[in-house]
Amino acid sequence: MRLCFNLLLFILLISISGCQLANDSDPDEYAYDTFGMDLPKGKQLYLAHCIWYTDPLDISPLNYHKGTIIPFGTPIDIVKAGDGYITFQLKGTIRQFKIENDYPLTMLRDRPFFQQIFTPDNPENNLKDIDPETLADMKNGIVKVNMSREEILTVFGPPPKFMNPLSDITWSYYVDPTLKTVHVVFKNDKVSYIFET
């Protein structure tokens, strides 16, 4: 009888401690497992490119170029992550932002999709040779003739895969849900002209 009681007590203690361990996990734990971003824990994360939004809790996975802009290089903290979504805050603030992956639109699984948006490497470190005026334009979502492909990626992010692969001469991005688009045309890996349709 005493052996049964001790065994029951042991099982109860293990169950309670297991629940406690599960409850003490980080809110961003999901972002670092096989379904999430698979980025190293404990490192500051940054926006890899500019993000536009009209509703902070419903940011389009196509990153429509409409509304308020969050510049690339902005440090962020992950609040919560799950299958197909990440909720984050700008470092030092409490307002929350949410991006959901929509595979039929992005044609990307969660890990590569979110790794295009969040990075442990501040993209500004790759732009040290850019003059302050151009850098300010880029942070405001403005692209210009003679910018490189890398600079366009830093401002607009990758173009939607279903519209054009990265090897295309023209990269097309949606401006808004009405399918208005901006097209960036390259020649010798530099922007030769930009137009909207």
Tab-separated table of C-alpha atoms in Angstrom:
chain	number	residue	atom	x	y	z
A	1	MET	CA	0.000	0.000	0.000
A	2	ARG	CA	2.800	2.394	0.946
A	3	LEU	CA	4.583	1.539	-2.322
A	4	CYS	CA	1.438	2.395	-4.327
A	5	PHE	CA	1.087	5.693	-2.461
A	6	ASN	CA	4.744	6.624	-3.126
A	7	LEU	CA	4.400	5.679	-6.791
A	8	LEU	CA	1.242	7.772	-7.135
A	9	LEU	CA	2.948	10.711	-5.398
A	10	PHE	CA	5.955	10.400	-7.724
A	11	ILE	CA	3.729	10.399	-10.834
A	12	LEU	CA	1.824	13.417	-9.529
A	13	LEU	CA	5.044	15.362	-8.897
A	14	ILE	CA	6.352	14.546	-12.368
A	15	SER	CA	3.054	15.660	-13.940
A	16	ILE	CA	3.020	18.960	-12.037
A	17	SER	CA	6.655	19.755	-12.808
A	18	GLY	CA	6.090	18.894	-16.481
A	19	CYS	CA	3.166	21.319	-16.676
A	20	GLN	CA	5.246	23.994	-14.995
A	21	LEU	CA	8.063	23.537	-17.491
A	22	ALA	CA	5.620	23.839	-20.393
A	23	ASN	CA	4.107	27.022	-18.951
A	24	ASP	CA	7.542	28.590	-18.418
A	25	SER	CA	8.527	28.310	-22.091
A	26	ASP	CA	9.274	31.489	-24.005
A	27	PRO	CA	6.358	33.009	-25.953
A	28	ASP	CA	8.538	32.990	-29.066
A	29	GLU	CA	9.632	29.341	-28.711
A	30	TYR	CA	7.573	28.342	-31.752
A	31	ALA	CA	9.476	30.743	-33.971
A	32	TYR	CA	12.669	28.782	-33.493
A	33	ASP	CA	11.404	25.241	-34.052
A	34	THR	CA	10.972	23.408	-37.341
A	35	PHE	CA	7.715	25.208	-38.183
A	36	GLY	CA	9.034	28.712	-37.640
A	37	MET	CA	11.987	30.833	-38.624
A	38	ASP	CA	14.714	28.526	-37.338
A	39	LEU	CA	16.849	31.486	-36.215
A	40	PRO	CA	19.357	31.408	-33.350
A	41	LYS	CA	17.761	32.204	-29.994
A	42	GLY	CA	18.962	35.132	-27.945
A	43	LYS	CA	19.932	37.313	-30.920
A	44	GLN	CA	18.274	40.632	-31.698
A	45	LEU	CA	16.033	40.393	-34.767
A	46	TYR	CA	15.544	43.154	-37.352
A	47	LEU	CA	13.207	43.779	-40.256
A	48	ALA	CA	15.045	42.665	-43.380
A	49	HIS	CA	13.028	45.070	-45.561
A	50	CYS	CA	10.356	47.757	-45.200
A	51	ILE	CA	6.862	46.657	-44.228
A	52	TRP	CA	3.682	48.588	-45.013
A	53	TYR	CA	0.395	48.172	-43.171
A	54	THR	CA	-3.084	49.643	-42.846
A	55	ASP	CA	-4.100	47.216	-40.073
A	56	PRO	CA	-1.190	46.257	-37.783
A	57	LEU	CA	-2.795	42.907	-36.921
A	58	ASP	CA	-3.456	41.986	-40.552
A	59	ILE	CA	-0.301	42.754	-42.531
A	60	SER	CA	-0.546	41.325	-46.030
A	61	PRO	CA	1.954	38.583	-46.887
A	62	LEU	CA	2.247	40.388	-50.250
A	63	ASN	CA	3.415	43.537	-48.396
A	64	TYR	CA	1.152	46.006	-50.234
A	65	HIS	CA	2.946	49.345	-50.521
A	66	LYS	CA	0.133	51.252	-48.850
A	67	GLY	CA	-0.398	52.755	-45.407
A	68	THR	CA	2.154	53.243	-42.648
A	69	ILE	CA	5.701	52.049	-43.219
A	70	ILE	CA	8.043	50.304	-40.780
A	71	PRO	CA	11.607	50.794	-42.088
A	72	PHE	CA	14.075	47.991	-42.703
A	73	GLY	CA	16.602	47.588	-39.900
A	74	THR	CA	13.967	48.233	-37.221
A	75	PRO	CA	14.733	46.005	-34.192
A	76	ILE	CA	11.796	43.783	-33.235
A	77	ASP	CA	10.786	41.360	-30.495
A	78	ILE	CA	8.640	38.330	-31.196
A	79	VAL	CA	5.529	38.217	-29.015
A	80	LYS	CA	4.001	34.996	-30.294
A	81	ALA	CA	4.475	32.600	-33.170
A	82	GLY	CA	2.454	29.698	-34.477
A	83	ASP	CA	1.818	27.656	-37.558
A	84	GLY	CA	1.646	30.233	-40.358
A	85	TYR	CA	1.879	33.460	-38.331
A	86	ILE	CA	4.155	35.643	-36.226
A	87	THR	CA	3.124	38.455	-33.889
A	88	PHE	CA	5.853	40.966	-33.073
A	89	GLN	CA	6.521	44.356	-31.494
A	90	LEU	CA	8.978	47.076	-32.367
A	91	LYS	CA	11.659	46.945	-29.684
A	92	GLY	CA	10.740	49.118	-26.697
A	93	THR	CA	7.073	49.469	-27.702
A	94	ILE	CA	3.884	47.601	-26.822
A	95	ARG	CA	1.904	47.833	-30.083
A	96	GLN	CA	1.600	44.438	-31.728
A	97	PHE	CA	1.873	43.564	-35.414
A	98	LYS	CA	0.873	40.295	-37.041
A	99	ILE	CA	1.908	38.733	-40.334
A	100	GLU	CA	0.338	35.523	-41.603
A	101	ASN	CA	1.807	33.397	-44.336
A	102	ASP	CA	-0.610	32.470	-47.129
A	103	TYR	CA	1.088	29.692	-49.083
A	104	PRO	CA	-1.064	29.976	-52.260
A	105	LEU	CA	-0.007	33.651	-52.461
A	106	THR	CA	3.606	33.474	-51.285
A	107	MET	CA	4.423	29.999	-52.640
A	108	LEU	CA	6.732	29.683	-49.636
A	109	ARG	CA	6.589	27.534	-46.514
A	110	ASP	CA	6.730	29.328	-43.172
A	111	ARG	CA	10.457	29.087	-42.561
A	112	PRO	CA	11.689	30.706	-45.814
A	113	PHE	CA	8.797	33.176	-45.779
A	114	PHE	CA	9.547	34.519	-42.301
A	115	GLN	CA	13.316	34.417	-42.866
A	116	GLN	CA	12.770	36.913	-45.694
A	117	ILE	CA	11.133	39.310	-43.231
A	118	PHE	CA	13.086	38.867	-39.990
A	119	THR	CA	16.865	38.603	-39.735
A	120	PRO	CA	19.499	38.569	-36.973
A	121	ASP	CA	21.718	40.716	-39.225
A	122	ASN	CA	20.852	44.402	-39.377
A	123	PRO	CA	20.535	45.194	-43.114
A	124	GLU	CA	21.847	48.707	-42.478
A	125	ASN	CA	25.293	47.171	-41.964
A	126	ASN	CA	25.361	46.408	-45.702
A	127	LEU	CA	24.505	50.002	-46.643
A	128	LYS	CA	27.378	51.903	-45.016
A	129	ASP	CA	28.596	53.319	-48.348
A	130	ILE	CA	25.213	54.825	-49.240
A	131	ASP	CA	24.835	58.577	-48.820
A	132	PRO	CA	22.519	59.739	-45.990
A	133	GLU	CA	19.893	61.194	-48.356
A	134	THR	CA	19.519	57.939	-50.318
A	135	LEU	CA	19.428	55.934	-47.079
A	136	ALA	CA	16.634	58.192	-45.761
A	137	ASP	CA	14.693	57.694	-49.024
A	138	MET	CA	15.111	53.933	-48.762
A	139	LYS	CA	13.829	53.911	-45.170
A	140	ASN	CA	10.770	55.804	-46.429
A	141	GLY	CA	10.120	53.121	-49.055
A	142	ILE	CA	11.401	55.168	-51.991
A	143	VAL	CA	13.373	53.459	-54.757
A	144	LYS	CA	15.221	55.228	-57.563
A	145	VAL	CA	16.995	54.632	-60.847
A	146	ASN	CA	20.558	53.255	-60.467
A	147	MET	CA	19.796	51.385	-57.246
A	148	SER	CA	21.109	47.814	-57.112
A	149	ARG	CA	18.997	44.666	-56.829
A	150	GLU	CA	20.185	44.290	-53.231
A	151	GLU	CA	19.003	47.814	-52.399
A	152	ILE	CA	15.589	47.117	-53.958
A	153	LEU	CA	15.327	43.918	-51.894
A	154	THR	CA	16.165	45.934	-48.774
A	155	VAL	CA	13.395	48.445	-49.487
A	156	PHE	CA	10.621	46.365	-51.105
A	157	GLY	CA	11.639	42.837	-50.128
A	158	PRO	CA	11.480	39.952	-52.597
A	159	PRO	CA	8.811	40.286	-55.299
A	160	PRO	CA	5.934	37.778	-55.161
A	161	LYS	CA	7.163	34.517	-56.680
A	162	PHE	CA	4.039	33.924	-58.742
A	163	MET	CA	4.530	37.279	-60.483
A	164	ASN	CA	8.197	36.844	-61.379
A	165	PRO	CA	11.256	34.890	-60.248
A	166	LEU	CA	14.278	36.765	-58.894
A	167	SER	CA	16.150	36.270	-62.168
A	168	ASP	CA	13.644	38.370	-64.143
A	169	ILE	CA	14.653	41.677	-65.649
A	170	THR	CA	11.485	43.241	-64.212
A	171	TRP	CA	10.334	42.838	-60.619
A	172	SER	CA	6.661	43.581	-59.981
A	173	TYR	CA	5.117	44.408	-56.607
A	174	TYR	CA	1.523	45.027	-55.541
A	175	VAL	CA	0.770	48.541	-54.338
A	176	ASP	CA	-2.684	47.657	-52.977
A	177	PRO	CA	-5.369	44.924	-53.068
A	178	THR	CA	-6.846	46.380	-56.296
A	179	LEU	CA	-3.847	44.814	-58.089
A	180	LYS	CA	-2.236	48.163	-58.821
A	181	THR	CA	1.443	47.326	-59.303
A	182	VAL	CA	4.849	48.978	-59.384
A	183	HIS	CA	7.435	47.537	-61.763
A	184	VAL	CA	11.183	47.872	-61.263
A	185	VAL	CA	13.190	47.254	-64.442
A	186	PHE	CA	16.873	46.304	-64.268
A	187	LYS	CA	19.724	46.618	-66.706
A	188	ASN	CA	23.116	45.212	-65.693
A	189	ASP	CA	21.756	44.630	-62.163
A	190	LYS	CA	20.908	48.328	-61.714
A	191	VAL	CA	17.465	49.928	-61.853
A	192	SER	CA	16.989	51.471	-65.301
A	193	TYR	CA	13.404	52.675	-64.798
A	194	ILE	CA	10.341	52.320	-62.582
A	195	PHE	CA	6.686	52.492	-63.618
A	196	GLU	CA	3.218	51.744	-62.224
A	197	THR	CA	0.227	50.029	-63.828
